[in-house]
Amino acid sequence: MADHTFLPETHRVLQLTSTREPLQLQVVPTPQPGPGSAIVKVLAASVLSYSEDIYNGKRQYPFPIPFVPGASAIGRIVALGPDATTLTVGQLVYLDCTIRGRDNPTEAVILSGIIEGFTESSRKLMHSEWRNSTYAEYTKFPLENCIPLNERRLLGSVDTGGLGYRVEDLMHISRLLVPYGGLDDVGLKPGETVIIAPATGPFGSAAVRVALALGAGRVIAMGRNKTALGQLSVLDNRISTVEITGNEQTETEALRKLGPIDVFFDISPPMAAESTHLKSAVTSLRHGGRISLMGGVSEYRSFPYASFMHRNLTMKGTWMFSRQQILSFVKLVESGLLPLDEKSGMSVAGKFRLDEWAEAFKKARVVQSGEVVVIEP
Ligand SMILES: NC(=O)c1ccc[n+]([C@@H]2O[C@H](COP(=O)([O-])OP(=O)(O)OC[C@H]3O[C@@H](n4cnc5c(N)ncnc54)[C@H](OP(=O)(O)O)[C@@H]3O)[C@@H](O)[C@H]2O)c1
């Protein structure tokens, strides 16, 4: 028997029927729980800065059509499949959009609501059971993607030992978790110096915050936008900035003055495929330094092969993060070491209903460092 509270027969969702058509608000049957899944009432779902380009086809992300788009979200469990052992109805959870095939968790990977991945098995996963995502009142998610959150600690008032966050503040988790995956994979240690580039976008600026929370001794934020770099540098006196000028030599000289540099974290968008920072950052690393690649670039213009090899550098690609990394990350947030509130420069730049999706996408495109936009179905 499934464990559940009241589930309405129908609910409202956003449907994508074609990348040439706007999203449509529709009323459809509410999903039902089955073995291995939970039904979650979506309280706040995240919006990417490039959401518009995903759903209008510009980014050419593959996904099944029609489907309910979405992204990671915060929700409350309303129904559980019969094999749920620990999750409970009513529990506050983080819905991780990285859904993995249970019989092939390394190759069958989709980002729910965003992309069907790049293998035949990932495609199969998104075209069947896990087609629909979180831009909906209710969503069905795998049990293992429902990450329990300590509601009393996170949402409780400060005078009762809580951190005093609002539900929508928890949406910063989706931004911060991405760089946490890459920085953890290359083992960033307290006291080390790390370059984050570009550091002025939503995930780049999140990486700066994560590196600080992990105890980096110096965080070098690289970017083209001087104003945005200036705004970042006031966050903490461990932050230094280096401008991406298009001149590899001046960038390298500026970086080396701040060395020795242990780690370089790259989160370039596709538009930065020609940027000079990759070469200047790689050539500025100390002997034995580590590189984390998490960007969306298909191919870089040139790579300093000999310099990489002579200094015994290591490079690791990371798509999203593991479940274990999410659990560790949630502990970091619940400890208060990685704050999500306005006092720490984090804010919710906009909250939008399902039918306001176009405004949400527009607002998300221009978010500043530390800002998120959420859809509250
Ligand atoms: N590996 C993963 O799991 C994962 C997860 C999520 C996202 N991503 C990737 O991460 C990328 C970054 O995401 P985002 O949301 O932070 O940012 P974004 O909105 O995709 O890109 C904005 C950032 O890129 C910089 N930029 C744009 N064009 C540039 C150029 N020609 N040269 C140098 N810098 C340039 C911007 O700098 P200015 O301020 O100077 O404009 C800003 O810092 C995404 O495009 C996505 O593909 C990867």
PDB file of C-alpha atoms in Angstrom, residues 96-297:
ATOM      1  CA  ASP A  96      17.812  16.735  -7.219  1.00  0.00           C
ATOM      2  CA  CYS A  97      17.232  16.900 -10.968  1.00  0.00           C
ATOM      3  CA  THR A  98      20.121  14.483 -11.690  1.00  0.00           C
ATOM      4  CA  ILE A  99      18.160  11.284 -12.290  1.00  0.00           C
ATOM      5  CA  ARG A 100      20.218   8.147 -12.837  1.00  0.00           C
ATOM      6  CA  GLY A 101      19.187   4.793 -14.275  1.00  0.00           C
ATOM      7  CA  ARG A 102      19.154   2.331 -11.386  1.00  0.00           C
ATOM      8  CA  ASP A 103      20.659  -0.365 -13.596  1.00  0.00           C
ATOM      9  CA  ASN A 104      23.260   1.994 -15.108  1.00  0.00           C
ATOM     10  CA  PRO A 105      23.827   5.021 -12.835  1.00  0.00           C
ATOM     11  CA  THR A 106      26.991   6.183 -14.587  1.00  0.00           C
ATOM     12  CA  GLU A 107      25.796   6.273 -18.200  1.00  0.00           C
ATOM     13  CA  ALA A 108      22.039   6.684 -17.927  1.00  0.00           C
ATOM     14  CA  VAL A 109      21.969  10.222 -16.526  1.00  0.00           C
ATOM     15  CA  ILE A 110      19.381  12.890 -17.266  1.00  0.00           C
ATOM     16  CA  LEU A 111      18.750  16.321 -15.813  1.00  0.00           C
ATOM     17  CA  SER A 112      15.037  16.237 -15.107  1.00  0.00           C
ATOM     18  CA  GLY A 113      13.223  18.924 -17.035  1.00  0.00           C
ATOM     19  CA  ILE A 114      16.391  20.006 -18.862  1.00  0.00           C
ATOM     20  CA  ILE A 115      18.226  17.397 -20.926  1.00  0.00           C
ATOM     21  CA  GLU A 116      17.952  13.708 -21.790  1.00  0.00           C
ATOM     22  CA  GLY A 117      21.702  13.110 -21.608  1.00  0.00           C
ATOM     23  CA  PHE A 118      23.938  11.743 -24.304  1.00  0.00           C
ATOM     24  CA  THR A 119      23.545   7.960 -24.335  1.00  0.00           C
ATOM     25  CA  GLU A 120      20.899   5.576 -25.587  1.00  0.00           C
ATOM     26  CA  SER A 121      20.209   4.503 -21.996  1.00  0.00           C
ATOM     27  CA  SER A 122      19.806   8.079 -20.706  1.00  0.00           C
ATOM     28  CA  ARG A 123      17.460   8.810 -23.575  1.00  0.00           C
ATOM     29  CA  LYS A 124      15.384   5.784 -22.640  1.00  0.00           C
ATOM     30  CA  LEU A 125      15.184   6.998 -19.037  1.00  0.00           C
ATOM     31  CA  MET A 126      13.760  10.408 -19.963  1.00  0.00           C
ATOM     32  CA  HIS A 127      11.450   9.168 -22.683  1.00  0.00           C
ATOM     33  CA  SER A 128       9.614   6.885 -20.286  1.00  0.00           C
ATOM     34  CA  GLU A 129       9.211   7.004 -16.503  1.00  0.00           C
ATOM     35  CA  TRP A 130      11.018  10.297 -15.775  1.00  0.00           C
ATOM     36  CA  ARG A 131       9.771  12.491 -18.610  1.00  0.00           C
ATOM     37  CA  ASN A 132       8.100  15.196 -16.533  1.00  0.00           C
ATOM     38  CA  SER A 133       9.705  17.585 -14.089  1.00  0.00           C
ATOM     39  CA  THR A 134       9.011  20.287 -11.539  1.00  0.00           C
ATOM     40  CA  TYR A 135       7.257  23.152 -13.342  1.00  0.00           C
ATOM     41  CA  ALA A 136       4.085  21.583 -11.991  1.00  0.00           C
ATOM     42  CA  GLU A 137       2.066  21.559  -8.784  1.00  0.00           C
ATOM     43  CA  TYR A 138       3.057  17.938  -8.138  1.00  0.00           C
ATOM     44  CA  THR A 139       5.895  15.873  -9.507  1.00  0.00           C
ATOM     45  CA  LYS A 140       6.951  12.246  -9.390  1.00  0.00           C
ATOM     46  CA  PHE A 141      10.616  11.770  -8.481  1.00  0.00           C
ATOM     47  CA  PRO A 142      12.810   8.745  -7.690  1.00  0.00           C
ATOM     48  CA  LEU A 143      13.047   8.136  -3.930  1.00  0.00           C
ATOM     49  CA  GLU A 144      16.831   8.567  -4.034  1.00  0.00           C
ATOM     50  CA  ASN A 145      16.478  12.037  -5.590  1.00  0.00           C
ATOM     51  CA  CYS A 146      14.399  13.253  -2.636  1.00  0.00           C
ATOM     52  CA  ILE A 147      17.080  14.576  -0.299  1.00  0.00           C
ATOM     53  CA  PRO A 148      15.758  15.090   3.257  1.00  0.00           C
ATOM     54  CA  LEU A 149      16.258  18.571   4.659  1.00  0.00           C
ATOM     55  CA  ASN A 150      16.333  19.411   8.364  1.00  0.00           C
ATOM     56  CA  GLU A 151      13.356  21.744   8.300  1.00  0.00           C
ATOM     57  CA  ARG A 152      13.626  22.801  11.928  1.00  0.00           C
ATOM     58  CA  ARG A 153      17.262  23.828  11.484  1.00  0.00           C
ATOM     59  CA  LEU A 154      16.890  25.490   8.078  1.00  0.00           C
ATOM     60  CA  LEU A 155      13.513  27.196   8.430  1.00  0.00           C
ATOM     61  CA  GLY A 156      13.327  27.520  12.228  1.00  0.00           C
ATOM     62  CA  SER A 157      13.753  30.961  13.765  1.00  0.00           C
ATOM     63  CA  VAL A 158      17.207  32.025  14.902  1.00  0.00           C
ATOM     64  CA  ASP A 159      16.123  32.271  18.546  1.00  0.00           C
ATOM     65  CA  THR A 160      15.102  28.576  18.502  1.00  0.00           C
ATOM     66  CA  GLY A 161      18.439  27.461  17.021  1.00  0.00           C
ATOM     67  CA  GLY A 162      17.340  27.651  13.396  1.00  0.00           C
ATOM     68  CA  LEU A 163      18.932  29.490  10.502  1.00  0.00           C
ATOM     69  CA  GLY A 164      15.749  31.457   9.775  1.00  0.00           C
ATOM     70  CA  TYR A 165      15.625  30.781   6.027  1.00  0.00           C
ATOM     71  CA  ARG A 166      12.529  30.928   3.840  1.00  0.00           C
ATOM     72  CA  VAL A 167      11.684  28.011   1.517  1.00  0.00           C
ATOM     73  CA  GLU A 168      12.765  30.027  -1.538  1.00  0.00           C
ATOM     74  CA  ASP A 169      16.171  30.771   0.034  1.00  0.00           C
ATOM     75  CA  LEU A 170      16.833  27.017  -0.105  1.00  0.00           C
ATOM     76  CA  MET A 171      16.803  27.243  -3.898  1.00  0.00           C
ATOM     77  CA  HIS A 172      20.353  28.628  -3.671  1.00  0.00           C
ATOM     78  CA  ILE A 173      21.289  24.987  -2.989  1.00  0.00           C
ATOM     79  CA  SER A 174      20.795  24.150  -6.673  1.00  0.00           C
ATOM     80  CA  ARG A 175      23.338  26.812  -7.687  1.00  0.00           C
ATOM     81  CA  LEU A 176      25.916  26.026  -5.033  1.00  0.00           C
ATOM     82  CA  LEU A 177      25.784  22.248  -5.398  1.00  0.00           C
ATOM     83  CA  VAL A 178      27.125  22.297  -8.957  1.00  0.00           C
ATOM     84  CA  PRO A 179      30.529  23.842  -8.123  1.00  0.00           C
ATOM     85  CA  TYR A 180      30.621  21.834  -4.892  1.00  0.00           C
ATOM     86  CA  GLY A 181      30.643  18.682  -7.079  1.00  0.00           C
ATOM     87  CA  GLY A 182      33.664  19.841  -9.102  1.00  0.00           C
ATOM     88  CA  LEU A 183      35.611  21.371  -6.205  1.00  0.00           C
ATOM     89  CA  ASP A 184      35.061  18.244  -4.106  1.00  0.00           C
ATOM     90  CA  ASP A 185      36.139  16.027  -7.019  1.00  0.00           C
ATOM     91  CA  VAL A 186      39.494  17.815  -7.222  1.00  0.00           C
ATOM     92  CA  GLY A 187      39.804  17.797  -3.433  1.00  0.00           C
ATOM     93  CA  LEU A 188      40.026  21.530  -2.698  1.00  0.00           C
ATOM     94  CA  LYS A 189      41.548  21.758   0.772  1.00  0.00           C
ATOM     95  CA  PRO A 190      41.396  24.448   3.470  1.00  0.00           C
ATOM     96  CA  GLY A 191      44.155  26.992   2.925  1.00  0.00           C
ATOM     97  CA  GLU A 192      44.579  26.324  -0.800  1.00  0.00           C
ATOM     98  CA  THR A 193      44.438  28.922  -3.552  1.00  0.00           C
ATOM     99  CA  VAL A 194      41.836  28.405  -6.264  1.00  0.00           C
ATOM    100  CA  ILE A 195      41.041  30.233  -9.507  1.00  0.00           C
ATOM    101  CA  ILE A 196      37.325  30.393 -10.383  1.00  0.00           C
ATOM    102  CA  ALA A 197      36.577  31.414 -13.996  1.00  0.00           C
ATOM    103  CA  PRO A 198      34.407  32.917 -15.193  1.00  0.00           C
ATOM    104  CA  ALA A 199      33.365  33.954 -11.683  1.00  0.00           C
ATOM    105  CA  THR A 200      30.704  36.512 -12.561  1.00  0.00           C
ATOM    106  CA  GLY A 201      27.882  34.204 -13.741  1.00  0.00           C
ATOM    107  CA  PRO A 202      25.352  32.428 -11.526  1.00  0.00           C
ATOM    108  CA  PHE A 203      27.366  29.189 -11.173  1.00  0.00           C
ATOM    109  CA  GLY A 204      30.740  30.941 -11.190  1.00  0.00           C
ATOM    110  CA  SER A 205      29.825  33.285  -8.352  1.00  0.00           C
ATOM    111  CA  ALA A 206      28.341  30.298  -6.512  1.00  0.00           C
ATOM    112  CA  ALA A 207      31.717  28.567  -6.896  1.00  0.00           C
ATOM    113  CA  VAL A 208      33.411  31.521  -5.188  1.00  0.00           C
ATOM    114  CA  ARG A 209      31.085  31.123  -2.195  1.00  0.00           C
ATOM    115  CA  VAL A 210      31.553  27.357  -2.039  1.00  0.00           C
ATOM    116  CA  ALA A 211      35.349  27.667  -2.187  1.00  0.00           C
ATOM    117  CA  LEU A 212      35.234  30.145   0.723  1.00  0.00           C
ATOM    118  CA  ALA A 213      32.983  27.826   2.739  1.00  0.00           C
ATOM    119  CA  LEU A 214      35.392  24.934   2.087  1.00  0.00           C
ATOM    120  CA  GLY A 215      38.152  27.020   3.647  1.00  0.00           C
ATOM    121  CA  ALA A 216      40.108  28.149   0.598  1.00  0.00           C
ATOM    122  CA  GLY A 217      42.930  30.451   1.672  1.00  0.00           C
ATOM    123  CA  ARG A 218      42.629  32.575  -1.453  1.00  0.00           C
ATOM    124  CA  VAL A 219      39.942  32.624  -4.149  1.00  0.00           C
ATOM    125  CA  ILE A 220      40.950  34.282  -7.413  1.00  0.00           C
ATOM    126  CA  ALA A 221      37.820  35.354  -9.265  1.00  0.00           C
ATOM    127  CA  MET A 222      38.389  35.850 -13.019  1.00  0.00           C
ATOM    128  CA  GLY A 223      35.923  37.652 -15.266  1.00  0.00           C
ATOM    129  CA  ARG A 224      35.463  40.251 -17.978  1.00  0.00           C
ATOM    130  CA  ASN A 225      33.082  42.452 -16.043  1.00  0.00           C
ATOM    131  CA  LYS A 226      34.987  44.756 -13.684  1.00  0.00           C
ATOM    132  CA  THR A 227      31.875  45.892 -11.820  1.00  0.00           C
ATOM    133  CA  ALA A 228      30.761  42.323 -11.160  1.00  0.00           C
ATOM    134  CA  LEU A 229      34.291  41.389 -10.025  1.00  0.00           C
ATOM    135  CA  GLY A 230      34.260  44.384  -7.678  1.00  0.00           C
ATOM    136  CA  GLN A 231      30.951  43.246  -6.181  1.00  0.00           C
ATOM    137  CA  LEU A 232      32.390  39.787  -5.584  1.00  0.00           C
ATOM    138  CA  SER A 233      35.591  41.035  -3.990  1.00  0.00           C
ATOM    139  CA  VAL A 234      33.770  42.737  -1.110  1.00  0.00           C
ATOM    140  CA  LEU A 235      32.274  39.405   0.010  1.00  0.00           C
ATOM    141  CA  ASP A 236      35.440  38.299   1.786  1.00  0.00           C
ATOM    142  CA  ASN A 237      39.017  39.492   2.126  1.00  0.00           C
ATOM    143  CA  ARG A 238      40.246  36.117   0.831  1.00  0.00           C
ATOM    144  CA  ILE A 239      38.957  37.071  -2.654  1.00  0.00           C
ATOM    145  CA  SER A 240      41.304  38.549  -5.267  1.00  0.00           C
ATOM    146  CA  THR A 241      40.230  39.378  -8.793  1.00  0.00           C
ATOM    147  CA  VAL A 242      41.918  39.086 -12.175  1.00  0.00           C
ATOM    148  CA  GLU A 243      40.313  40.498 -15.286  1.00  0.00           C
ATOM    149  CA  ILE A 244      39.846  38.381 -18.419  1.00  0.00           C
ATOM    150  CA  THR A 245      41.308  40.824 -20.939  1.00  0.00           C
ATOM    151  CA  GLY A 246      41.829  38.644 -23.985  1.00  0.00           C
ATOM    152  CA  ASN A 247      45.586  38.909 -23.476  1.00  0.00           C
ATOM    153  CA  GLU A 248      46.923  35.596 -22.143  1.00  0.00           C
ATOM    154  CA  GLN A 249      50.247  37.063 -21.093  1.00  0.00           C
ATOM    155  CA  THR A 250      48.869  39.844 -18.886  1.00  0.00           C
ATOM    156  CA  GLU A 251      46.340  37.444 -17.367  1.00  0.00           C
ATOM    157  CA  THR A 252      49.075  34.902 -16.591  1.00  0.00           C
ATOM    158  CA  GLU A 253      51.328  37.554 -15.040  1.00  0.00           C
ATOM    159  CA  ALA A 254      48.488  38.815 -12.825  1.00  0.00           C
ATOM    160  CA  LEU A 255      47.620  35.265 -11.747  1.00  0.00           C
ATOM    161  CA  ARG A 256      51.212  34.240 -10.977  1.00  0.00           C
ATOM    162  CA  LYS A 257      51.592  37.223  -8.653  1.00  0.00           C
ATOM    163  CA  LEU A 258      48.844  35.643  -6.532  1.00  0.00           C
ATOM    164  CA  GLY A 259      50.364  32.142  -6.538  1.00  0.00           C
ATOM    165  CA  PRO A 260      51.277  29.431  -5.905  1.00  0.00           C
ATOM    166  CA  ILE A 261      47.885  28.352  -7.206  1.00  0.00           C
ATOM    167  CA  ASP A 262      46.649  24.859  -6.373  1.00  0.00           C
ATOM    168  CA  VAL A 263      43.338  24.536  -8.222  1.00  0.00           C
ATOM    169  CA  PHE A 264      41.594  25.974 -11.287  1.00  0.00           C
ATOM    170  CA  PHE A 265      37.813  25.582 -11.510  1.00  0.00           C
ATOM    171  CA  ASP A 266      36.314  26.333 -14.937  1.00  0.00           C
ATOM    172  CA  ILE A 267      32.591  26.931 -15.485  1.00  0.00           C
ATOM    173  CA  SER A 268      32.637  28.559 -18.931  1.00  0.00           C
ATOM    174  CA  PRO A 269      29.390  28.850 -20.903  1.00  0.00           C
ATOM    175  CA  PRO A 270      29.434  27.899 -24.624  1.00  0.00           C
ATOM    176  CA  MET A 271      29.982  31.586 -25.532  1.00  0.00           C
ATOM    177  CA  ALA A 272      33.388  31.513 -23.755  1.00  0.00           C
ATOM    178  CA  ALA A 273      34.852  28.877 -26.076  1.00  0.00           C
ATOM    179  CA  GLU A 274      37.329  31.445 -27.412  1.00  0.00           C
ATOM    180  CA  SER A 275      38.164  32.984 -24.029  1.00  0.00           C
ATOM    181  CA  THR A 276      41.817  33.363 -23.084  1.00  0.00           C
ATOM    182  CA  HIS A 277      41.291  32.478 -19.423  1.00  0.00           C
ATOM    183  CA  LEU A 278      41.550  28.707 -19.875  1.00  0.00           C
ATOM    184  CA  LYS A 279      45.100  28.929 -21.135  1.00  0.00           C
ATOM    185  CA  SER A 280      46.217  31.624 -18.680  1.00  0.00           C
ATOM    186  CA  ALA A 281      44.695  29.763 -15.713  1.00  0.00           C
ATOM    187  CA  VAL A 282      46.166  26.383 -16.691  1.00  0.00           C
ATOM    188  CA  THR A 283      49.635  27.830 -17.249  1.00  0.00           C
ATOM    189  CA  SER A 284      49.526  29.639 -13.884  1.00  0.00           C
ATOM    190  CA  LEU A 285      48.990  26.518 -11.778  1.00  0.00           C
ATOM    191  CA  ARG A 286      51.759  25.205  -9.537  1.00  0.00           C
ATOM    192  CA  HIS A 287      53.446  21.907 -10.286  1.00  0.00           C
ATOM    193  CA  GLY A 288      50.953  19.129  -9.473  1.00  0.00           C
ATOM    194  CA  GLY A 289      47.958  21.498  -9.560  1.00  0.00           C
ATOM    195  CA  ARG A 290      44.435  20.281 -10.263  1.00  0.00           C
ATOM    196  CA  ILE A 291      41.829  21.451 -12.779  1.00  0.00           C
ATOM    197  CA  SER A 292      38.069  20.967 -12.588  1.00  0.00           C
ATOM    198  CA  LEU A 293      36.122  21.374 -15.828  1.00  0.00           C
ATOM    199  CA  MET A 294      32.398  21.959 -15.378  1.00  0.00           C
ATOM    200  CA  GLY A 295      31.554  24.387 -18.178  1.00  0.00           C
ATOM    201  CA  GLY A 296      29.267  24.032 -21.164  1.00  0.00           C
ATOM    202  CA  VAL A 297      31.906  24.507 -23.856  1.00  0.00           C
TER     203      VAL A 297
END
